[in-house]
Amino acid sequence: QEYTLIKMRLLEPYPEKLCLVGGSAGTCGEGKPVFLVAATLRAETMYGQTSCWVHPDLQYVAFNTAAGEVFVCSSRAARNMAYQGFSSLEGVVDVVAELRGQDIIGVALQSPLTSYDKIYVLPMLTVKGDKGTGVVSCVPSDSPDDYAALVDLKKKAAMRQKYGVEDHMVLPYEPIPVLEIPGIGKLCAVFLYEKLKIQSQNDKEKLQEAKDLVYLKGFYDGVMLTGEFVGKKVSEVKKLIQKQLIDSNQAVIYYEPEKQIISRSG
Ligand code: ZZB
């Protein structure tokens, strides 16, 4: 499986555990740029990002890349990346901090293409530890999972409080129309959430049904509503958008191994 990893740059103030690592020169740390890297199959939807999801209980690491940057992702993905040229030493993760998702919730990010200047790291309980990087870009216009999780956080003050999410990190963020699917509309995740009467991010079966409906249609019938390719078919511009992100160093390619690399230590 090939994923595009979107580089979402951490903004100050940094979380305590990353303070020694990043920060602009003269503030705190070594001044290396730090990025959360979100795995996506839908780079063309990045115009509609409103947040970034992590799982509060998952293990993440910050590690030095061969390019002099710091990436934050699940420990599992970092191990895989070490075999894909991301590390200076093949197979070795140069760990600078170990984190739990909870440690980075509430951090502000700058992410490519979205019209929001600043988005925040928020908790989603359906983020899987064994898929992608454990960091997920939230696109509530087109991903039913994302819309459901965003609505949950907006509706439930107790949930925001539990994870230390402040109102300003969630409440002002609305889905942005990114592409139009004939027959479904401009905000297909919102449309299906309402049509299927989805109740929450845990409404597994209905969310799967919604995903199945939008996936194929979004790819074959979707037409871009925003960005430089307005009016073009998603199927025609998907690769181009991915390439532009990579050429401008705002994204990298990551391959998810079929089987996990088995640790030989011990
Ligand atoms: C942006 C986006 C916009 C996504 C969209 C989907 C959609 P698949 O096909 O099931 O492999 N994802 C990535 N990693 C994780 C994880 N660890 N846990 C939970 N979700 C994860 O799905 C790939 C998609 O699953 C990725 O693409 C990512 O969300 C999410 F409009 O990124 B996507 C209808 C889906 N629409």
mmCIF file of N, CA, C and O in Angstrom, residues 107-146:
data_model
loop_
_atom_site.group_PDB
_atom_site.id
_atom_site.type_symbol
_atom_site.label_atom_id
_atom_site.label_comp_id
_atom_site.label_asym_id
_atom_site.label_seq_id
_atom_site.Cartn_x
_atom_site.Cartn_y
_atom_site.Cartn_z
ATOM 1 N N VAL A 107 -1.871 20.763 20.058
ATOM 2 C CA VAL A 107 -0.766 21.462 19.398
ATOM 3 C C VAL A 107 -1.275 22.050 18.072
ATOM 4 O O VAL A 107 -2.080 21.430 17.379
ATOM 5 N N ALA A 108 -0.799 23.239 17.729
ATOM 6 C CA ALA A 108 -1.202 23.887 16.478
ATOM 7 C C ALA A 108 -0.267 23.476 15.350
ATOM 8 O O ALA A 108 0.930 23.272 15.563
ATOM 9 N N LEU A 109 -0.845 23.350 14.150
ATOM 10 C CA LEU A 109 -0.089 22.911 12.977
ATOM 11 C C LEU A 109 -0.391 23.808 11.793
ATOM 12 O O LEU A 109 -1.475 24.400 11.700
ATOM 13 N N GLN A 110 0.576 23.824 10.872
ATOM 14 C CA GLN A 110 0.344 24.460 9.588
ATOM 15 C C GLN A 110 0.428 23.340 8.564
ATOM 16 O O GLN A 110 1.429 22.635 8.518
ATOM 17 N N SER A 111 -0.629 23.168 7.783
ATOM 18 C CA SER A 111 -0.666 22.033 6.866
ATOM 19 C C SER A 111 -0.876 22.514 5.430
ATOM 20 O O SER A 111 -1.537 23.540 5.215
ATOM 21 N N PRO A 112 -0.328 21.810 4.451
ATOM 22 C CA PRO A 112 -0.438 22.268 3.063
ATOM 23 C C PRO A 112 -1.880 22.295 2.527
ATOM 24 O O PRO A 112 -2.703 21.477 2.941
ATOM 25 N N LEU A 113 -2.120 23.204 1.634
ATOM 26 C CA LEU A 113 -3.346 23.352 0.837
ATOM 27 C C LEU A 113 -4.602 23.833 1.558
ATOM 28 O O LEU A 113 -5.441 24.515 0.987
ATOM 29 N N THR A 114 -4.769 23.501 2.826
ATOM 30 C CA THR A 114 -6.010 23.904 3.497
ATOM 31 C C THR A 114 -6.112 25.430 3.624
ATOM 32 O O THR A 114 -5.093 26.112 3.710
ATOM 33 N N SER A 115 -7.353 25.921 3.627
ATOM 34 C CA SER A 115 -7.513 27.368 3.751
ATOM 35 C C SER A 115 -7.449 27.846 5.202
ATOM 36 O O SER A 115 -7.426 29.040 5.446
ATOM 37 N N TYR A 116 -7.415 26.911 6.158
ATOM 38 C CA TYR A 116 -7.202 27.331 7.553
ATOM 39 C C TYR A 116 -5.698 27.526 7.795
ATOM 40 O O TYR A 116 -4.904 26.635 7.522
ATOM 41 N N ASP A 117 -5.329 28.714 8.328
ATOM 42 C CA ASP A 117 -3.915 29.017 8.592
ATOM 43 C C ASP A 117 -3.326 28.074 9.626
ATOM 44 O O ASP A 117 -2.147 27.792 9.639
ATOM 45 N N LYS A 118 -4.200 27.676 10.533
ATOM 46 C CA LYS A 118 -3.760 26.936 11.696
ATOM 47 C C LYS A 118 -4.799 25.860 11.962
ATOM 48 O O LYS A 118 -5.993 26.155 11.972
ATOM 49 N N ILE A 119 -4.348 24.623 12.133
ATOM 50 C CA ILE A 119 -5.290 23.583 12.560
ATOM 51 C C ILE A 119 -4.704 22.910 13.804
ATOM 52 O O ILE A 119 -3.519 23.074 14.087
ATOM 53 N N TYR A 120 -5.532 22.174 14.526
ATOM 54 C CA TYR A 120 -5.078 21.612 15.802
ATOM 55 C C TYR A 120 -5.102 20.088 15.801
ATOM 56 O O TYR A 120 -5.890 19.462 15.095
ATOM 57 N N VAL A 121 -4.235 19.534 16.625
ATOM 58 C CA VAL A 121 -4.210 18.085 16.824
ATOM 59 C C VAL A 121 -5.324 17.727 17.801
ATOM 60 O O VAL A 121 -5.397 18.281 18.905
ATOM 61 N N LEU A 122 -6.199 16.825 17.374
ATOM 62 C CA LEU A 122 -7.377 16.462 18.166
ATOM 63 C C LEU A 122 -7.471 14.937 18.301
ATOM 64 O O LEU A 122 -6.870 14.206 17.507
ATOM 65 N N PRO A 123 -8.233 14.476 19.304
ATOM 66 C CA PRO A 123 -8.337 13.027 19.513
ATOM 67 C C PRO A 123 -9.423 12.375 18.652
ATOM 68 O O PRO A 123 -10.529 12.895 18.549
ATOM 69 N N MET A 124 -9.081 11.245 18.027
ATOM 70 C CA MET A 124 -10.109 10.411 17.382
ATOM 71 C C MET A 124 -9.868 8.984 17.868
ATOM 72 O O MET A 124 -8.763 8.462 17.758
ATOM 73 N N LEU A 125 -10.929 8.368 18.390
ATOM 74 C CA LEU A 125 -10.750 7.080 19.054
ATOM 75 C C LEU A 125 -10.733 5.907 18.074
ATOM 76 O O LEU A 125 -10.404 4.786 18.446
ATOM 77 N N THR A 126 -11.034 6.185 16.814
ATOM 78 C CA THR A 126 -10.999 5.113 15.823
ATOM 79 C C THR A 126 -9.701 5.120 15.007
ATOM 80 O O THR A 126 -9.582 4.358 14.050
ATOM 81 N N VAL A 127 -8.743 5.952 15.400
ATOM 82 C CA VAL A 127 -7.432 5.907 14.728
ATOM 83 C C VAL A 127 -6.790 4.561 15.053
ATOM 84 O O VAL A 127 -6.728 4.163 16.217
ATOM 85 N N LYS A 128 -6.348 3.871 14.002
ATOM 86 C CA LYS A 128 -5.760 2.537 14.197
ATOM 87 C C LYS A 128 -4.248 2.630 14.323
ATOM 88 O O LYS A 128 -3.590 3.353 13.579
ATOM 89 N N GLY A 129 -3.728 1.859 15.258
ATOM 90 C CA GLY A 129 -2.280 1.859 15.477
ATOM 91 C C GLY A 129 -1.516 1.094 14.423
ATOM 92 O O GLY A 129 -0.321 1.297 14.235
ATOM 93 N N ASP A 130 -2.211 0.192 13.732
ATOM 94 C CA ASP A 130 -1.499 -0.670 12.785
ATOM 95 C C ASP A 130 -1.751 -0.267 11.334
ATOM 96 O O ASP A 130 -1.636 -1.077 10.427
ATOM 97 N N LYS A 131 -2.117 0.979 11.150
ATOM 98 C CA LYS A 131 -2.369 1.449 9.790
ATOM 99 C C LYS A 131 -1.702 2.810 9.587
ATOM 100 O O LYS A 131 -1.748 3.662 10.474
ATOM 101 N N GLY A 132 -1.102 2.986 8.435
ATOM 102 C CA GLY A 132 -0.499 4.286 8.122
ATOM 103 C C GLY A 132 0.500 4.718 9.178
ATOM 104 O O GLY A 132 1.336 3.932 9.631
ATOM 105 N N THR A 133 0.393 5.971 9.602
ATOM 106 C CA THR A 133 1.328 6.524 10.587
ATOM 107 C C THR A 133 0.673 6.772 11.941
ATOM 108 O O THR A 133 1.300 7.332 12.842
ATOM 109 N N GLY A 134 -0.626 6.429 12.070
ATOM 110 C CA GLY A 134 -1.340 6.748 13.312
ATOM 111 C C GLY A 134 -1.662 8.227 13.424
ATOM 112 O O GLY A 134 -2.191 8.681 14.429
ATOM 113 N N VAL A 135 -1.323 8.977 12.387
ATOM 114 C CA VAL A 135 -1.664 10.403 12.298
ATOM 115 C C VAL A 135 -2.561 10.537 11.083
ATOM 116 O O VAL A 135 -2.232 10.029 10.008
ATOM 117 N N VAL A 136 -3.728 11.159 11.254
ATOM 118 C CA VAL A 136 -4.715 11.200 10.178
ATOM 119 C C VAL A 136 -5.157 12.636 9.946
ATOM 120 O O VAL A 136 -5.484 13.355 10.891
ATOM 121 N N SER A 137 -5.150 13.026 8.685
ATOM 122 C CA SER A 137 -5.617 14.360 8.350
ATOM 123 C C SER A 137 -7.151 14.350 8.368
ATOM 124 O O SER A 137 -7.769 13.471 7.789
ATOM 125 N N CYS A 138 -7.749 15.325 9.050
ATOM 126 C CA CYS A 138 -9.214 15.371 9.161
ATOM 127 C C CYS A 138 -9.800 16.191 8.020
ATOM 128 O O CYS A 138 -9.554 17.390 7.918
ATOM 129 N N VAL A 139 -10.586 15.519 7.163
ATOM 130 C CA VAL A 139 -11.239 16.179 6.029
ATOM 131 C C VAL A 139 -12.744 15.910 6.119
ATOM 132 O O VAL A 139 -13.264 14.976 5.513
ATOM 133 N N PRO A 140 -13.454 16.693 6.935
ATOM 134 C CA PRO A 140 -14.852 16.378 7.235
ATOM 135 C C PRO A 140 -15.795 16.555 6.046
ATOM 136 O O PRO A 140 -16.912 16.041 6.077
ATOM 137 N N SER A 141 -15.366 17.237 5.001
ATOM 138 C CA SER A 141 -16.216 17.371 3.814
ATOM 139 C C SER A 141 -16.357 16.047 3.087
ATOM 140 O O SER A 141 -17.414 15.743 2.533
ATOM 141 N N ASP A 142 -15.312 15.238 3.101
ATOM 142 C CA ASP A 142 -15.278 14.046 2.258
ATOM 143 C C ASP A 142 -15.042 12.735 2.971
ATOM 144 O O ASP A 142 -15.168 11.683 2.368
ATOM 145 N N SER A 143 -14.664 12.783 4.236
ATOM 146 C CA SER A 143 -14.472 11.545 4.974
ATOM 147 C C SER A 143 -15.534 11.434 6.068
ATOM 148 O O SER A 143 -15.553 12.221 7.011
ATOM 149 N N PRO A 144 -16.433 10.460 5.939
ATOM 150 C CA PRO A 144 -17.497 10.308 6.940
ATOM 151 C C PRO A 144 -16.937 10.076 8.344
ATOM 152 O O PRO A 144 -17.475 10.617 9.320
ATOM 153 N N ASP A 145 -15.850 9.306 8.463
ATOM 154 C CA ASP A 145 -15.241 9.095 9.789
ATOM 155 C C ASP A 145 -14.843 10.433 10.405
ATOM 156 O O ASP A 145 -15.047 10.673 11.599
ATOM 157 N N ASP A 146 -14.236 11.271 9.587
ATOM 158 C CA ASP A 146 -13.748 12.551 10.094
ATOM 159 C C ASP A 146 -14.903 13.467 10.493
ATOM 160 O O ASP A 146 -14.853 14.123 11.534
#
